[in-house]
Short mmCIF file of C-alpha atoms (C1' of nucleotides) in Angstrom, two decimals:
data_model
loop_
_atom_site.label_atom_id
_atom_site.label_comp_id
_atom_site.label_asym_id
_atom_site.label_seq_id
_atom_site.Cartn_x
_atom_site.Cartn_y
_atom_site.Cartn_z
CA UNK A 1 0.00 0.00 0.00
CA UNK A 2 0.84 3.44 -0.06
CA UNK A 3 2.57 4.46 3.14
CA UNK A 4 1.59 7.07 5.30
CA UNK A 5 2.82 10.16 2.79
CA UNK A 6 1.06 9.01 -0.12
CA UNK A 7 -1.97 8.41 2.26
CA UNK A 8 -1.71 11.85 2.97
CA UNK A 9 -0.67 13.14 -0.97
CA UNK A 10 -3.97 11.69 -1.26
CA UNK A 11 -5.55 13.40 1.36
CA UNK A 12 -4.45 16.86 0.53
CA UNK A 13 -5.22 15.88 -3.21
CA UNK A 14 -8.78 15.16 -2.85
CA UNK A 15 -9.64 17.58 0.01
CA UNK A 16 -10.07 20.87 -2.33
CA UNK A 17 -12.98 18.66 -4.58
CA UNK A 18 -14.61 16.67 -1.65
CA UNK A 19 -14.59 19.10 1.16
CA UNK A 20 -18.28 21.01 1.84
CA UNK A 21 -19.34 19.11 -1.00
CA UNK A 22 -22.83 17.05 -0.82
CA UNK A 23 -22.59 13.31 -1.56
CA UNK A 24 -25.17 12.61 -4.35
CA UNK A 25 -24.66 9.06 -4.59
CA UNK A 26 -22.64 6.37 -3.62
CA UNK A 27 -21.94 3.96 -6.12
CA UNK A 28 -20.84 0.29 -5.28
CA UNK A 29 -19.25 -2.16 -7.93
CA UNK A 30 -19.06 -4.83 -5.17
CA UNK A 31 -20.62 -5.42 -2.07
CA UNK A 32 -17.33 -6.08 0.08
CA UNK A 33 -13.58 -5.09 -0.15
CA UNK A 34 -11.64 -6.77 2.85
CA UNK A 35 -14.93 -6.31 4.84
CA UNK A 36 -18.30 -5.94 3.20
CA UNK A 37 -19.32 -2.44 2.72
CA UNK A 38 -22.08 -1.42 5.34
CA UNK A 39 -25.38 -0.67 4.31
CA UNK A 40 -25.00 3.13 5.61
CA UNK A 41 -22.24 3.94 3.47
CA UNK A 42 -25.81 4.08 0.51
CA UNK A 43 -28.79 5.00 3.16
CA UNK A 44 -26.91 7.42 4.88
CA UNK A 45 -24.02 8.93 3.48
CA UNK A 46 -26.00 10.38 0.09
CA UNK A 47 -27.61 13.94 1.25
CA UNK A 48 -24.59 14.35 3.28
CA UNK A 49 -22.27 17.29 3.54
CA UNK A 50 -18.82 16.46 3.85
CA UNK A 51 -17.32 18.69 6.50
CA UNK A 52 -13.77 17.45 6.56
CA UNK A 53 -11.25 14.96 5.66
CA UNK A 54 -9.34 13.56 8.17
CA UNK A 55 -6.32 11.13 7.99
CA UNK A 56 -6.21 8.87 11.44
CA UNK A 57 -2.93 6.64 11.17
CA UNK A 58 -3.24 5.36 7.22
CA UNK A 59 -7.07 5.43 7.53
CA UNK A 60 -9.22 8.55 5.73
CA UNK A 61 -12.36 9.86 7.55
CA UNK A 62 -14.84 11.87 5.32
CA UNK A 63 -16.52 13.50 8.18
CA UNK A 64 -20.57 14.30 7.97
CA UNK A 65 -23.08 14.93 10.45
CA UNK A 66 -24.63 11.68 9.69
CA UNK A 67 -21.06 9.76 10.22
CA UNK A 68 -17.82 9.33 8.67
CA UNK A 69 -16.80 7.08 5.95
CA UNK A 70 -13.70 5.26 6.39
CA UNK A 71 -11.40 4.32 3.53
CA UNK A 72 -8.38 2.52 4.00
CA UNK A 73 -6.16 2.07 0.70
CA UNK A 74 -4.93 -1.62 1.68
CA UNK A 75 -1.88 -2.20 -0.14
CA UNK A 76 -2.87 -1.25 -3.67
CA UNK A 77 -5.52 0.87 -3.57
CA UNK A 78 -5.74 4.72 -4.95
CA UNK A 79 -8.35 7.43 -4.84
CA UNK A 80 -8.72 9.19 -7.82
CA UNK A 81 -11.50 12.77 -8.65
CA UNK A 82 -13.04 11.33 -11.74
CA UNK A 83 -15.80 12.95 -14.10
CA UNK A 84 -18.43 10.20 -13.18
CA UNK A 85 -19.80 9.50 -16.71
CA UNK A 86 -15.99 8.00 -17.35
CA UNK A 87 -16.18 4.38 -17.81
CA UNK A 88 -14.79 2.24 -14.87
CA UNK A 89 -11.40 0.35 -14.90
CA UNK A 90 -11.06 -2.80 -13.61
CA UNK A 91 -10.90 -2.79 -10.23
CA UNK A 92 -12.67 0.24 -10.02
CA UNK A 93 -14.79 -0.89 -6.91
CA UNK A 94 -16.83 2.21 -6.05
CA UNK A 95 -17.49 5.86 -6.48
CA UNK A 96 -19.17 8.85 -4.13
CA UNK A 97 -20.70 11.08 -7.02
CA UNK A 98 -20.59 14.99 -5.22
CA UNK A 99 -23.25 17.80 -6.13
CA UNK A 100 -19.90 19.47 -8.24
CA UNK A 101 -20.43 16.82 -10.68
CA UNK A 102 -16.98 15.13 -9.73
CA UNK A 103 -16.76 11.92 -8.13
CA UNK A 104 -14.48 10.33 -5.83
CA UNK A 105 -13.33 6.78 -7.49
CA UNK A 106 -11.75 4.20 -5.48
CA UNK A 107 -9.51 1.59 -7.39
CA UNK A 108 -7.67 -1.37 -5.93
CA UNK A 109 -6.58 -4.69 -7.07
CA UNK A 110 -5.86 -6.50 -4.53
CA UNK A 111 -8.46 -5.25 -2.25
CA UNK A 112 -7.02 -5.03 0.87
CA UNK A 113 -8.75 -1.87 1.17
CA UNK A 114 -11.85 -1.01 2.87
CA UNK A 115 -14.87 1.24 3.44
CA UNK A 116 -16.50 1.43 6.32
CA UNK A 117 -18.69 3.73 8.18
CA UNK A 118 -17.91 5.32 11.62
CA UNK A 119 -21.31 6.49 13.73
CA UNK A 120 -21.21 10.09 15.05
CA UNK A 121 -19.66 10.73 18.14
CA UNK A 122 -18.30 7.03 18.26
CA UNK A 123 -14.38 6.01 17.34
CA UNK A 124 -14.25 3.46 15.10
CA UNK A 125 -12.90 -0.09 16.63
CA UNK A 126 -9.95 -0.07 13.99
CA UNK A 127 -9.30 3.62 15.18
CA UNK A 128 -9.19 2.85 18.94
CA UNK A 129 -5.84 0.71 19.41
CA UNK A 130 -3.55 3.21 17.60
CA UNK A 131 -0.48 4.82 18.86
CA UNK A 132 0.43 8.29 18.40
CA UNK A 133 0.74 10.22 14.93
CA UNK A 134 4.67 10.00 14.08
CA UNK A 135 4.52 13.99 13.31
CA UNK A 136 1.87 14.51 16.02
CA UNK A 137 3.16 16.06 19.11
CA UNK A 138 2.49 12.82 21.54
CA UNK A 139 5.60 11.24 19.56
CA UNK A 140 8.89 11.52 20.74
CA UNK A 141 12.14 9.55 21.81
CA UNK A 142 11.00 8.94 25.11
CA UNK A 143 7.50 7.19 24.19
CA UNK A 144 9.10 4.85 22.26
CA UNK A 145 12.12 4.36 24.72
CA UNK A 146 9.55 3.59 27.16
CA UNK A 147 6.96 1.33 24.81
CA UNK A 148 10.40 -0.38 23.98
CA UNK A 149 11.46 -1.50 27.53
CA UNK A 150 10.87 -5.30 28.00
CA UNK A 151 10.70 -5.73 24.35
CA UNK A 152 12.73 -8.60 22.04
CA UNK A 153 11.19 -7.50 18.97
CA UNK A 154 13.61 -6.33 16.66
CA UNK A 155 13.42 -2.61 16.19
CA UNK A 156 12.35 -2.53 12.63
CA UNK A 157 9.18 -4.57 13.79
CA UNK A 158 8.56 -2.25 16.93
CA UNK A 159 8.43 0.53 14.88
CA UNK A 160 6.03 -1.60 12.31
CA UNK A 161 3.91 -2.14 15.46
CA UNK A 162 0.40 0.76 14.66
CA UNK A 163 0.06 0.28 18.61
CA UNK A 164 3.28 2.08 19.02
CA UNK A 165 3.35 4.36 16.64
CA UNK A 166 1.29 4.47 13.44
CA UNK A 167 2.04 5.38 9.62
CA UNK A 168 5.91 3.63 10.05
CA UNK A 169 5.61 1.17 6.90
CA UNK A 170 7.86 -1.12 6.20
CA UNK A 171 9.85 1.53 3.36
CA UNK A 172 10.42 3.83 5.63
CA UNK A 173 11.17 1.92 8.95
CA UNK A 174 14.09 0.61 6.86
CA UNK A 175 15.15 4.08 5.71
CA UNK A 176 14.33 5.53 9.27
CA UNK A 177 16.73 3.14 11.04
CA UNK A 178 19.60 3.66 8.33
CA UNK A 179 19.48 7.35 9.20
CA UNK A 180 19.32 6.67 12.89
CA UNK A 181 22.30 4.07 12.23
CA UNK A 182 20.58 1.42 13.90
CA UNK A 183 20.65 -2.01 13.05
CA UNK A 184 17.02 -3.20 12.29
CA UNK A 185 17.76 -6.39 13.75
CA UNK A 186 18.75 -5.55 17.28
CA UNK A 187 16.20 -5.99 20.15
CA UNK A 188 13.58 -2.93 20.44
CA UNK A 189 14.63 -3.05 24.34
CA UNK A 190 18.04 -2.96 23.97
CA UNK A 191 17.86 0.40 21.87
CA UNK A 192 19.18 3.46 24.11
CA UNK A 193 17.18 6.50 24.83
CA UNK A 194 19.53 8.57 22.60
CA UNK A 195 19.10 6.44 19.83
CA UNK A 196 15.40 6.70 19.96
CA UNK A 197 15.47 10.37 20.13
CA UNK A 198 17.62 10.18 17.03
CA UNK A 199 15.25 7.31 15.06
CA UNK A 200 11.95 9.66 15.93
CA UNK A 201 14.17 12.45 14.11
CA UNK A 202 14.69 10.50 11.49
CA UNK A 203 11.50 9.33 10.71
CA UNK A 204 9.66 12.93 11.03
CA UNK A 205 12.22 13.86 8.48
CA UNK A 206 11.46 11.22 6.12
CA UNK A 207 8.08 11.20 6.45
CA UNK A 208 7.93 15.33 5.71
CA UNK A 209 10.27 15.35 2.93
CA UNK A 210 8.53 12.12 1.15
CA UNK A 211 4.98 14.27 1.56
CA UNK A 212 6.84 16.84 0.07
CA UNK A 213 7.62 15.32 -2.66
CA UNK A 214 4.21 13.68 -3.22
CA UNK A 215 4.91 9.99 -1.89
CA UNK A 216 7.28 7.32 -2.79
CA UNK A 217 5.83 5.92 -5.90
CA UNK A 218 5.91 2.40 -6.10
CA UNK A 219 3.96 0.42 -8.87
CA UNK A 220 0.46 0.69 -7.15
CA UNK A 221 0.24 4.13 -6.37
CA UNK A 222 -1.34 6.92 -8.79
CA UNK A 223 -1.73 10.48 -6.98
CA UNK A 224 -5.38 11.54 -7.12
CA UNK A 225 -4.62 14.11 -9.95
CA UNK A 226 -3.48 11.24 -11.50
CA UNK A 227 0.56 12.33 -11.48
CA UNK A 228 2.93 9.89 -10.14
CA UNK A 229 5.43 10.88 -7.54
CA UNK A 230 9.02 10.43 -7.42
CA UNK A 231 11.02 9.78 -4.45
CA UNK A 232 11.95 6.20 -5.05
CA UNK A 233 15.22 7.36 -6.74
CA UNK A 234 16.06 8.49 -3.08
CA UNK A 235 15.85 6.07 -1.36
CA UNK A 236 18.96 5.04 0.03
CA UNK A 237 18.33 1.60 1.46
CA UNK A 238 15.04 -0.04 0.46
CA UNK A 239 14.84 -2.27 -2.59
CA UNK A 240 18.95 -1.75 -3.14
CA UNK A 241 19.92 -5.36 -1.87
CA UNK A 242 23.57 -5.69 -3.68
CA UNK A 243 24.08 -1.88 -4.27
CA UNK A 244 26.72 0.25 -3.05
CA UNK A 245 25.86 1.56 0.25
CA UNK A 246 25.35 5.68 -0.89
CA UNK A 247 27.06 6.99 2.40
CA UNK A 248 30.11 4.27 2.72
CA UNK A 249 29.98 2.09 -0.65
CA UNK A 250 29.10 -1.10 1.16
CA UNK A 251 26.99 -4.01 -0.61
CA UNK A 252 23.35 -3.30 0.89
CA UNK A 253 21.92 -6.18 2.83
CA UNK A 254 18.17 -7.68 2.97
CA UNK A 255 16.66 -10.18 4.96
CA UNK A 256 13.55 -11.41 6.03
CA UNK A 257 12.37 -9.65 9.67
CA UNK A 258 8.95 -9.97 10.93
CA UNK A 259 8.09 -11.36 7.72
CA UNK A 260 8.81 -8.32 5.87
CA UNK A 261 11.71 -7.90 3.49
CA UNK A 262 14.11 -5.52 4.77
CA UNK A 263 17.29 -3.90 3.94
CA UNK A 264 19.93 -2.03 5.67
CA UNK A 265 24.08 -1.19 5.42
CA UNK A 266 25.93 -3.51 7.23
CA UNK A 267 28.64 -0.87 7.74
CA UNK A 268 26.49 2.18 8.75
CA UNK A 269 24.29 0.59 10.73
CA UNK A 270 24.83 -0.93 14.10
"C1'" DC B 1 0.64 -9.14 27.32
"C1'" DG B 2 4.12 -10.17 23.56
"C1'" DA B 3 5.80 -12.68 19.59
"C1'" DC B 4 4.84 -14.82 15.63
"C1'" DA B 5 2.55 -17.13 11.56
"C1'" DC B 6 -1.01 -16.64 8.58
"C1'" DA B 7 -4.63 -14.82 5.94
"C1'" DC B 8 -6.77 -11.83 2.41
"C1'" DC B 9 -5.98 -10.86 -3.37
"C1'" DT B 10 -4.13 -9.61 -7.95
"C1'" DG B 11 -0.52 -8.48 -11.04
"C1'" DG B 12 4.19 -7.79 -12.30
"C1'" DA B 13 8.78 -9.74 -12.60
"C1'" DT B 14 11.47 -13.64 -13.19
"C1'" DG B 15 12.93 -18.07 -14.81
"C1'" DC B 16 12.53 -22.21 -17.53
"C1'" DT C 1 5.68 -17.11 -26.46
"C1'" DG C 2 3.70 -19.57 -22.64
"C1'" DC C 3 3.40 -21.05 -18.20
"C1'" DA C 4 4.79 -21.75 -13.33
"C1'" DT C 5 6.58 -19.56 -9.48
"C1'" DC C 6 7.69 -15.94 -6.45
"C1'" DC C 7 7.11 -11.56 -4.56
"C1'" DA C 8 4.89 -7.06 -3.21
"C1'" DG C 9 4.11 -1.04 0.20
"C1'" DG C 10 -0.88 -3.39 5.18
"C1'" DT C 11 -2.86 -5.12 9.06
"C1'" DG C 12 -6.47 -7.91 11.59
"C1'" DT C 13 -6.79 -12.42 13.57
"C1'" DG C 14 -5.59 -16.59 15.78
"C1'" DT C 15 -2.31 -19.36 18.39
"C1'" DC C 16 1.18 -20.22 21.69
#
DNA sequence: CGACACACCTGGATGC
DNA sequence: TGCATCCAGGTGTGTC
């Protein structure tokens, strides 16, 4: 899936059409995505005002009075503002037509996504668990020094963990920890303090420049004008296994942790 | 509670 | 060219 910049490209990218728009219709090519679709995404989000758009970890929250629909992009999904007479693409799984005459088009292959409604004045169960926003104030060395104590995780996996802190994907908590210098393998509790004030500065930086620069773009992800990004050229450890280490010239390592494919400098980081 | 394996699904890359 | 195989950015769930 898109990590949590391109969750937020797309946020900012569809905001200007969708906010204090009125939902006309809500269109629905299938009745589920990784969780059937409620019924009050089509009896009570149409005549709805959309007040906001909120991003909550790498979930989206169009905001009504009636409720909020909740879109998750999954691992492949992308949100695109479509003129809804255009024909659907496969995999084109729903719209929300708007009174503007635009619509917001969901696509997604493997359909990891989801859409969901969230009742007014309630948190959604998905929403409830999370840890803190990495660029939100509540994030710092210290919280994740002390969510790390007792833990024999390795670090890349902590940091993978939403309950700790959410949005860290498994690009960036490679390129986070090859900042910080830290090996990805060593044991979350045997990380100092310094080091994790150093890793939260590294992934606040990374995080802000790659929403900068529109998202990493990986072969899934389509901005919602429909303009790929570009950061991938930069990115100085993930999906480089073999290649000369760009600080010290060092083959680039990858292995399997937590399940996830990972890579870091054998040289750099420690 | 923490750690871990597994599941969901399609499509692109790779190898024979 | 065709087909089999492997792999992929997320994350909830179930088991130990």
């Amino acid at each position: 899936m898109p990590e949590l910049p391109e969750v937020e490209t797309t946020r900012r990218g569809i905001a200007p059409f969708v906010t204090g728009r009125t939902v006309t219709r809500v269109l629905l090519r299938r009745k589920d995505l990784r969780w059937p679709i409620p019924r009050a995404l089509t009896t009570k989000l149409p005549g709805q005002r959309i007040e906001a758009v909120e991003r909550r970890a790498k979930y989206l929250l169009l905001h009504t009075e009636a409720g909020s629909a909740l879109l998750h992009l999954g691992m492949s999904g992308s949100l695109r503002i479509i003129d809804p007479d255009v024909a659907p693409r496969v995999h084109d799984h729903y719209d929300i037509v708007l009174d503007s005459g635009k619509a917001l088009r969901f696509n997604d292959p493997r359909r990891f996504g989801c859409l969901l409604w969230q009742k007014p004045g309630e948190v959604h169960p998905l929403l409830r668990e999370l840890g803190p926003e990495p660029l939100g104030d509540a994030f710092d060395g210290d919280w994740l020094w002390h969510a790390s104590r007792g833990r024999s995780a390795a670090v890349k996996t902590f940091l993978m963990d939403q309950s700790v802190v959410v949005g860290v994907g498994n690009i960036y908590a490679s390129e986070a920890l090859f900042a910080a210098g830290v090996h990805p393998k060593r044991a979350a509790g045997a990380v100092s303090r310094t080091r994790y004030a150093r890793i939260t500065h590294e992934i606040r930086r990374i995080l802000n420049y790659a929403i900068t620069r529109g998202g990493t773009t990986l072969r899934d992800f389509i901005a919602p004008d429909g303009a790929p990004g570009y950061f991938e050229r930069e990115l100085m450890v993930y999906g480089r296994a073999g290649e000369p280490c760009k600080t010290c010239g060092t083959a680039i390592r990858s292995g399997v942790i937590g399940q996830r494919m990972t890579y870091w400098c054998p040289r750099c980081q420690h």
